[in-house]
């Protein structure tokens, strides 16, 4: 896939940008984005794509309007608009998505002979991403090909197995440090290697596939020190035998949708988290080699799919650790470290809100 196609495909899947061949090229009026490089920065693209001048102008206008919530998106290029050339509602059968609960949507995708599970997602942006992906290649995708694509792009999803069981017990261990150091401890690469050895050990257990499926920064850590193929194997014995993990009641009495899950404590392990004793009584500080996932998402690095900016940050951070130029950071310092530009945060916030509104209007509860 060349750079031009890659950018246009990404913009369509993540934001619904679908440039109309008949759309008039607007006059550049985007005070929040002064240049093409500003546009690329907002969407997390580092390399210069070979995009036509016309498409650059259309992309510039679309992203600028997505940043400014008071501006409506250009109808011809917005697939959520019923008047666009290719509205999503006519290119994908939205009734093949079920809203199982407030935060779970299940897809009725063509089955694969190698898996008995179905795909479920928590986020409306991911719902629309999958709808667009399926619509982009009609009669091509199966549940397995969609799952593989999501894993490749570090997009969170569930591999749900419908099972009969009594009311399960919810796993609910909070995000917490799992190693202790004194406040004056000088962290080295040996500490990092030790923390990542713990990470590898966790990834070798059933929770490892839950980490892969988590997407975002947790999924990327899991991919660095584990294998993505485990994500395609379906719920583990922890689910099928012990009924332990993620679960949501289905519309069938006594049946639940199940998948492997991570506790907050296990997420903290994957992020390489420590409790630092300050020397002032029982006062402590929590630091980690990688950012807590909620900080990563909320501060503007949570694009709907993994971007070049995400990958550059991840690779550079590990390189800095290996060189001894980086150490675990507190939540507050991570908040500052991964804080993106205001335009990116505004764009992502508005994209989440419009996705939620569209999904709530068009996909109904079971």
CSV table of C-alpha atoms in Angstrom, one decimal:
chain,number,residue,atom,x,y,z
A,1,UNK,CA,0.0,0.0,0.0
A,2,UNK,CA,1.6,3.3,-1.1
A,3,UNK,CA,1.7,6.4,1.2
A,4,UNK,CA,-1.2,8.1,-0.6
A,5,UNK,CA,-3.5,5.2,-0.3
A,6,UNK,CA,-2.4,4.5,3.2
A,7,UNK,CA,-3.2,8.0,4.4
A,8,UNK,CA,-6.6,8.1,2.6
A,9,UNK,CA,-7.6,4.7,3.9
A,10,UNK,CA,-6.6,5.7,7.5
A,11,UNK,CA,-8.6,8.9,7.4
A,12,UNK,CA,-11.6,7.0,6.1
A,13,UNK,CA,-11.4,4.3,8.7
A,14,UNK,CA,-10.7,6.5,11.7
A,15,UNK,CA,-12.8,9.6,10.8
A,16,UNK,CA,-15.1,8.8,7.9
A,17,UNK,CA,-13.3,11.0,5.4
A,18,UNK,CA,-14.4,10.0,2.0
A,19,UNK,CA,-13.5,12.6,-0.6
A,20,UNK,CA,-16.1,13.1,-3.2
A,21,UNK,CA,-14.8,13.3,-6.8
A,22,UNK,CA,-17.4,15.9,-7.5
A,23,UNK,CA,-16.9,18.0,-4.4
A,24,UNK,CA,-15.8,21.6,-5.1
A,25,UNK,CA,-12.3,22.4,-3.8
A,26,UNK,CA,-12.8,24.9,-0.9
A,27,UNK,CA,-10.7,28.0,-0.4
A,28,UNK,CA,-8.2,27.3,2.3
A,29,UNK,CA,-9.7,28.9,5.4
A,30,UNK,CA,-8.4,27.0,8.4
A,31,UNK,CA,-7.0,29.3,11.1
A,32,UNK,CA,-6.5,26.4,13.4
A,33,UNK,CA,-4.3,24.6,10.9
A,34,UNK,CA,-2.0,27.0,9.0
A,35,UNK,CA,0.0,24.4,7.0
A,36,UNK,CA,-0.1,20.9,5.6
A,37,UNK,CA,2.5,19.9,8.1
A,38,UNK,CA,0.1,21.1,10.9
A,39,UNK,CA,-2.5,18.7,9.5
A,40,UNK,CA,-0.1,15.8,9.5
A,41,UNK,CA,0.9,16.6,13.0
A,42,UNK,CA,-2.7,16.6,14.3
A,43,UNK,CA,-3.5,13.2,12.7
A,44,UNK,CA,-0.3,11.6,13.9
A,45,UNK,CA,1.5,11.2,10.6
A,46,UNK,CA,5.2,11.7,10.5
A,47,UNK,CA,6.1,10.9,6.9
A,48,UNK,CA,5.1,13.0,3.9
A,49,UNK,CA,2.5,11.1,1.9
A,50,UNK,CA,2.2,11.5,-1.9
A,51,UNK,CA,-1.2,13.1,-1.9
A,52,UNK,CA,-2.7,15.2,-4.7
A,53,UNK,CA,-3.0,18.9,-4.1
A,54,UNK,CA,-6.8,18.6,-4.4
A,55,UNK,CA,-6.9,15.9,-1.7
A,56,UNK,CA,-4.6,18.0,0.5
A,57,UNK,CA,-7.1,20.8,0.4
A,58,UNK,CA,-10.1,18.5,1.1
A,59,UNK,CA,-8.2,16.8,4.0
A,60,UNK,CA,-7.2,20.2,5.4
A,61,UNK,CA,-10.8,21.4,5.4
A,62,UNK,CA,-12.1,18.2,6.9
A,63,UNK,CA,-9.7,18.0,9.8
A,64,UNK,CA,-10.0,21.7,10.5
A,65,UNK,CA,-13.8,21.3,10.8
A,66,UNK,CA,-13.3,18.2,13.0
A,67,UNK,CA,-11.2,20.3,15.3
A,68,UNK,CA,-13.7,23.0,15.5
A,69,UNK,CA,-16.9,21.5,17.0
A,70,UNK,CA,-18.9,24.6,15.9
A,71,UNK,CA,-18.2,23.9,12.3
A,72,UNK,CA,-20.1,21.2,10.5
A,73,UNK,CA,-18.1,18.7,8.5
A,74,UNK,CA,-18.2,19.1,4.7
A,75,UNK,CA,-21.1,16.9,3.8
A,76,UNK,CA,-19.7,15.4,0.6
A,77,UNK,CA,-16.7,14.0,2.4
A,78,UNK,CA,-18.4,12.9,5.6
A,79,UNK,CA,-19.6,9.3,5.5
A,80,UNK,CA,-21.8,9.9,8.6
A,81,UNK,CA,-23.8,12.5,6.6
A,82,UNK,CA,-26.7,10.9,4.7
A,83,UNK,CA,-26.2,13.3,1.8
A,84,UNK,CA,-22.6,12.3,1.2
A,85,UNK,CA,-21.7,10.4,-2.0
A,86,UNK,CA,-21.1,7.2,0.0
A,87,UNK,CA,-22.9,7.3,3.4
A,88,UNK,CA,-22.0,4.6,5.8
A,89,UNK,CA,-25.6,3.8,6.4
A,90,UNK,CA,-26.0,2.5,2.9
A,91,UNK,CA,-22.6,0.8,2.5
A,92,UNK,CA,-22.8,-1.2,5.7
A,93,UNK,CA,-25.7,-3.1,7.2
A,94,UNK,CA,-25.8,-1.4,10.6
A,95,UNK,CA,-28.4,-4.0,11.8
A,96,UNK,CA,-25.7,-6.6,11.9
A,97,UNK,CA,-24.3,-4.8,15.0
A,98,UNK,CA,-25.9,-5.5,18.3
A,99,UNK,CA,-25.7,-3.3,21.4
A,100,UNK,CA,-25.4,-5.8,24.2
A,101,UNK,CA,-24.9,-3.3,27.0
A,102,UNK,CA,-24.0,0.3,27.5
A,103,UNK,CA,-20.4,-0.3,26.5
A,104,UNK,CA,-20.4,-3.4,24.4
A,105,UNK,CA,-21.3,-3.8,20.7
A,106,UNK,CA,-21.2,-7.3,19.0
A,107,UNK,CA,-20.7,-7.8,15.3
A,108,UNK,CA,-22.4,-10.5,13.2
A,109,UNK,CA,-19.5,-10.9,10.8
A,110,UNK,CA,-19.1,-13.8,8.4
A,111,UNK,CA,-17.7,-16.7,10.4
A,112,UNK,CA,-14.3,-18.3,10.1
A,113,UNK,CA,-13.9,-22.1,10.3
A,114,UNK,CA,-10.9,-21.6,12.7
A,115,UNK,CA,-12.7,-19.7,15.4
A,116,UNK,CA,-16.0,-19.9,17.4
A,117,UNK,CA,-15.9,-16.5,18.9
A,118,UNK,CA,-17.4,-13.2,17.7
A,119,UNK,CA,-15.9,-9.7,17.8
A,120,UNK,CA,-17.1,-7.2,20.4
A,121,UNK,CA,-15.9,-3.6,21.0
A,122,UNK,CA,-16.4,-1.0,23.7
A,123,UNK,CA,-15.9,2.2,21.8
A,124,UNK,CA,-18.2,3.8,19.2
A,125,UNK,CA,-15.1,5.0,17.3
A,126,UNK,CA,-14.1,1.3,16.9
A,127,UNK,CA,-17.6,0.3,15.9
A,128,UNK,CA,-17.5,2.8,13.0
A,129,UNK,CA,-13.9,1.7,12.2
A,130,UNK,CA,-15.0,-1.9,11.7
A,131,UNK,CA,-18.1,-0.9,9.8
A,132,UNK,CA,-15.9,1.1,7.4
A,133,UNK,CA,-13.4,-1.6,7.1
A,134,UNK,CA,-16.0,-4.2,6.2
A,135,UNK,CA,-17.7,-1.8,3.7
A,136,UNK,CA,-14.3,-1.1,2.0
A,137,UNK,CA,-14.1,-4.7,0.7
A,138,UNK,CA,-17.6,-6.2,0.5
A,139,UNK,CA,-17.9,-10.0,0.7
A,140,UNK,CA,-14.2,-10.3,1.6
A,141,UNK,CA,-13.8,-10.1,5.3
A,142,UNK,CA,-14.5,-12.7,8.0
A,143,UNK,CA,-14.3,-12.4,11.7
A,144,UNK,CA,-10.7,-13.6,11.6
A,145,UNK,CA,-9.5,-11.1,9.0
A,146,UNK,CA,-11.1,-8.2,10.9
A,147,UNK,CA,-9.5,-9.4,14.2
A,148,UNK,CA,-6.1,-9.7,12.5
A,149,UNK,CA,-6.4,-6.1,11.1
A,150,UNK,CA,-7.4,-4.8,14.6
A,151,UNK,CA,-4.4,-6.5,16.2
A,152,UNK,CA,-2.1,-5.1,13.5
A,153,UNK,CA,-3.2,-1.6,14.3
A,154,UNK,CA,-3.4,-2.0,18.1
A,155,UNK,CA,-7.1,-1.3,18.2
A,156,UNK,CA,-8.9,-2.7,21.3
A,157,UNK,CA,-11.5,-5.5,20.9
A,158,UNK,CA,-12.9,-8.6,22.5
A,159,UNK,CA,-13.1,-12.2,21.2
A,160,UNK,CA,-16.3,-13.2,22.7
A,161,UNK,CA,-17.5,-16.7,23.4
A,162,UNK,CA,-21.2,-17.3,24.3
A,163,UNK,CA,-21.3,-19.7,27.3
A,164,UNK,CA,-23.9,-20.8,29.8
A,165,UNK,CA,-22.9,-20.1,33.4
A,166,UNK,CA,-24.2,-19.0,36.7
A,167,UNK,CA,-23.7,-15.3,37.7
A,168,UNK,CA,-19.9,-15.0,37.6
A,169,UNK,CA,-17.7,-13.0,40.0
A,170,UNK,CA,-16.1,-9.9,38.6
A,171,UNK,CA,-12.4,-9.5,38.6
A,172,UNK,CA,-11.7,-6.1,40.1
A,173,UNK,CA,-8.1,-5.6,41.2
A,174,UNK,CA,-7.2,-1.9,40.9
A,175,UNK,CA,-4.2,-0.5,39.1
A,176,UNK,CA,-1.4,-0.8,41.6
A,177,UNK,CA,2.3,-1.0,41.8
A,178,UNK,CA,3.9,-4.5,42.2
A,179,UNK,CA,7.5,-3.6,43.0
A,180,UNK,CA,9.0,-1.3,45.7
A,181,UNK,CA,11.9,1.0,45.7
A,182,UNK,CA,13.2,3.8,47.9
A,183,UNK,CA,12.7,7.4,46.7
A,184,UNK,CA,16.5,7.9,46.1
A,185,UNK,CA,16.8,4.7,44.0
A,186,UNK,CA,18.7,5.4,40.8
A,187,UNK,CA,16.9,3.4,38.1
A,188,UNK,CA,19.0,1.7,35.4
A,189,UNK,CA,18.5,-0.5,32.4
A,190,UNK,CA,18.8,-3.5,34.8
A,191,UNK,CA,15.6,-2.3,36.5
A,192,UNK,CA,13.9,-2.0,33.2
A,193,UNK,CA,15.0,-5.5,32.1
A,194,UNK,CA,13.8,-6.9,35.3
A,195,UNK,CA,10.4,-5.2,34.9
A,196,UNK,CA,10.1,-6.4,31.4
A,197,UNK,CA,10.9,-10.0,32.5
A,198,UNK,CA,7.9,-9.8,34.8
A,199,UNK,CA,6.0,-8.5,31.8
A,200,UNK,CA,7.1,-11.4,29.6
A,201,UNK,CA,6.1,-13.9,32.3
A,202,UNK,CA,2.6,-12.3,32.5
A,203,UNK,CA,2.3,-12.4,28.7
A,204,UNK,CA,3.0,-16.1,28.7
A,205,UNK,CA,-0.1,-16.7,30.8
A,206,UNK,CA,-3.8,-16.5,29.6
A,207,UNK,CA,-3.7,-12.8,30.6
A,208,UNK,CA,-1.2,-12.3,27.8
A,209,UNK,CA,-3.8,-12.5,25.0
A,210,UNK,CA,-6.0,-10.1,27.0
A,211,UNK,CA,-3.1,-7.7,26.9
A,212,UNK,CA,-2.8,-8.1,23.1
A,213,UNK,CA,-6.5,-7.4,22.7
A,214,UNK,CA,-6.4,-4.3,24.9
A,215,UNK,CA,-4.8,-2.3,22.1
A,216,UNK,CA,-3.3,1.1,22.6
A,217,UNK,CA,-0.1,1.4,24.7
A,218,UNK,CA,-0.9,-1.8,26.6
A,219,UNK,CA,-1.3,-3.8,23.4
A,220,UNK,CA,1.9,-2.3,22.0
A,221,UNK,CA,3.9,-3.3,25.0
A,222,UNK,CA,2.4,-6.8,24.7
A,223,UNK,CA,3.4,-6.9,21.1
A,224,UNK,CA,7.0,-5.8,21.9
A,225,UNK,CA,7.5,-8.6,24.4
A,226,UNK,CA,4.9,-11.2,23.3
A,227,UNK,CA,3.1,-12.5,20.2
A,228,UNK,CA,0.0,-11.1,18.5
A,229,UNK,CA,-1.1,-14.6,17.3
A,230,UNK,CA,-2.4,-15.4,20.8
A,231,UNK,CA,-5.1,-12.8,20.3
A,232,UNK,CA,-6.6,-14.9,17.5
A,233,UNK,CA,-6.8,-18.1,19.5
A,234,UNK,CA,-10.0,-17.2,21.3
A,235,UNK,CA,-10.8,-17.3,25.0
A,236,UNK,CA,-8.4,-19.4,27.1
A,237,UNK,CA,-9.1,-22.1,29.7
A,238,UNK,CA,-9.5,-19.4,32.3
A,239,UNK,CA,-12.7,-18.6,30.5
A,240,UNK,CA,-13.9,-21.9,29.1
A,241,UNK,CA,-13.3,-23.9,32.3
A,242,UNK,CA,-12.8,-21.6,35.2
A,243,UNK,CA,-15.3,-18.8,34.1
A,244,UNK,CA,-12.9,-16.1,35.1
A,245,UNK,CA,-12.4,-13.0,33.0
A,246,UNK,CA,-14.5,-10.4,31.2
A,247,UNK,CA,-18.2,-11.2,30.9
A,248,UNK,CA,-21.4,-9.5,29.9
A,249,UNK,CA,-24.9,-11.0,30.0
A,250,UNK,CA,-26.4,-11.9,26.6
A,251,UNK,CA,-30.0,-11.6,25.6
A,252,UNK,CA,-30.3,-15.4,26.3
A,253,UNK,CA,-31.1,-16.2,30.0
A,254,UNK,CA,-28.2,-17.9,31.7
A,255,UNK,CA,-25.7,-17.1,28.9
A,256,UNK,CA,-22.9,-14.7,29.0
A,257,UNK,CA,-20.4,-13.3,26.5
A,258,UNK,CA,-16.9,-14.2,27.8
A,259,UNK,CA,-13.3,-13.2,27.1
A,260,UNK,CA,-10.0,-13.1,28.8
A,261,UNK,CA,-9.4,-10.0,30.8
A,262,UNK,CA,-6.7,-8.0,32.7
A,263,UNK,CA,-6.9,-6.7,36.2
A,264,UNK,CA,-5.6,-3.2,37.0
A,265,UNK,CA,-2.8,-4.9,38.8
A,266,UNK,CA,-1.8,-6.8,35.7
A,267,UNK,CA,-1.9,-3.6,33.6
A,268,UNK,CA,0.4,-2.0,36.1
A,269,UNK,CA,2.8,-5.0,35.8
A,270,UNK,CA,2.9,-4.6,32.0
A,271,UNK,CA,3.6,-0.9,32.4
A,272,UNK,CA,6.5,-1.6,34.8
A,273,UNK,CA,5.1,0.1,37.8
A,274,UNK,CA,6.9,0.8,41.2
A,275,UNK,CA,5.9,2.1,44.6
A,276,UNK,CA,8.6,4.6,45.8
A,277,UNK,CA,8.9,5.2,49.5
A,278,UNK,CA,9.5,8.9,50.1
A,279,UNK,CA,10.9,8.4,53.6
A,280,UNK,CA,8.1,10.4,55.2
A,281,UNK,CA,6.2,7.8,57.1
A,282,UNK,CA,3.9,5.8,54.9
A,283,UNK,CA,3.9,8.3,52.1
A,284,UNK,CA,4.6,6.8,48.7
A,285,UNK,CA,4.8,7.8,45.0
A,286,UNK,CA,3.9,5.5,42.0
A,287,UNK,CA,6.1,5.6,38.9
A,288,UNK,CA,6.2,3.4,35.8
A,289,UNK,CA,8.3,2.8,32.8
A,290,UNK,CA,5.3,3.2,30.5
A,291,UNK,CA,2.4,5.5,30.8
A,292,UNK,CA,-0.9,4.3,32.4
A,293,UNK,CA,-3.3,3.6,29.5
A,294,UNK,CA,-5.9,6.1,30.6
A,295,UNK,CA,-3.2,8.9,30.6
A,296,UNK,CA,-2.0,7.8,27.1
A,297,UNK,CA,-5.5,7.9,25.7
A,298,UNK,CA,-6.8,11.1,27.4
A,299,UNK,CA,-3.7,13.2,26.6
A,300,UNK,CA,-4.0,13.0,22.9
A,301,UNK,CA,-2.1,9.8,22.0
A,302,UNK,CA,-5.3,7.8,21.8
A,303,UNK,CA,-5.9,8.1,18.0
A,304,UNK,CA,-8.5,5.5,16.8
A,305,UNK,CA,-5.7,3.5,15.4
A,306,UNK,CA,-1.9,3.3,16.0
A,307,UNK,CA,-0.2,6.1,14.2
A,308,UNK,CA,3.4,6.9,13.1
A,309,UNK,CA,3.6,9.4,16.0
A,310,UNK,CA,2.6,6.6,18.5
A,311,UNK,CA,5.2,4.3,17.1
A,312,UNK,CA,7.9,7.0,17.0
A,313,UNK,CA,7.3,7.8,20.6
A,314,UNK,CA,7.3,4.2,21.7
A,315,UNK,CA,10.5,3.3,19.9
A,316,UNK,CA,12.3,6.5,21.0
A,317,UNK,CA,11.3,6.0,24.6
A,318,UNK,CA,12.7,2.4,24.6
A,319,UNK,CA,15.9,3.6,23.0
A,320,UNK,CA,16.2,6.3,25.6
A,321,UNK,CA,15.8,3.7,28.4
A,322,UNK,CA,18.4,1.5,26.8
A,323,UNK,CA,20.8,4.4,26.7
A,324,UNK,CA,20.2,5.2,30.3
A,325,UNK,CA,18.5,8.5,29.4
A,326,UNK,CA,15.0,7.7,30.7
A,327,UNK,CA,13.6,6.6,33.9
A,328,UNK,CA,10.1,5.7,35.3
A,329,UNK,CA,7.8,8.6,35.6
A,330,UNK,CA,5.0,9.5,38.0
A,331,UNK,CA,1.5,9.8,36.7
A,332,UNK,CA,1.7,13.5,36.8
A,333,UNK,CA,4.9,13.5,34.8
A,334,UNK,CA,3.5,11.1,32.3
A,335,UNK,CA,0.5,13.4,31.9
A,336,UNK,CA,3.0,16.1,30.8
A,337,UNK,CA,5.2,13.8,28.8
A,338,UNK,CA,2.4,12.5,26.4
A,339,UNK,CA,0.3,15.7,26.3
A,340,UNK,CA,-0.2,16.4,22.6
A,341,UNK,CA,-1.1,19.6,20.9
A,342,UNK,CA,-4.5,21.1,21.7
A,343,UNK,CA,-5.8,20.6,18.1
A,344,UNK,CA,-5.2,16.9,18.3
A,345,UNK,CA,-7.0,16.6,21.6
A,346,UNK,CA,-9.9,18.7,20.3
A,347,UNK,CA,-10.1,16.6,17.1
A,348,UNK,CA,-10.1,13.3,19.0
A,349,UNK,CA,-12.7,14.5,21.5
A,350,UNK,CA,-15.0,15.7,18.8
A,351,UNK,CA,-14.5,12.5,16.8
A,352,UNK,CA,-15.5,10.4,19.9
A,353,UNK,CA,-18.6,12.5,20.5
A,354,UNK,CA,-19.8,12.4,16.9
A,355,UNK,CA,-19.2,8.6,16.8
A,356,UNK,CA,-21.1,8.1,20.0
A,357,UNK,CA,-24.0,10.2,18.8
A,358,UNK,CA,-24.2,8.3,15.4
A,359,UNK,CA,-23.9,4.9,17.0
A,360,UNK,CA,-26.6,5.6,19.7
A,361,UNK,CA,-28.9,6.8,17.0
A,362,UNK,CA,-28.4,4.0,14.5
A,363,UNK,CA,-27.5,0.9,16.6
A,364,UNK,CA,-30.1,-0.1,19.2
A,365,UNK,CA,-29.9,-2.2,22.3
A,366,UNK,CA,-30.8,-5.8,22.1
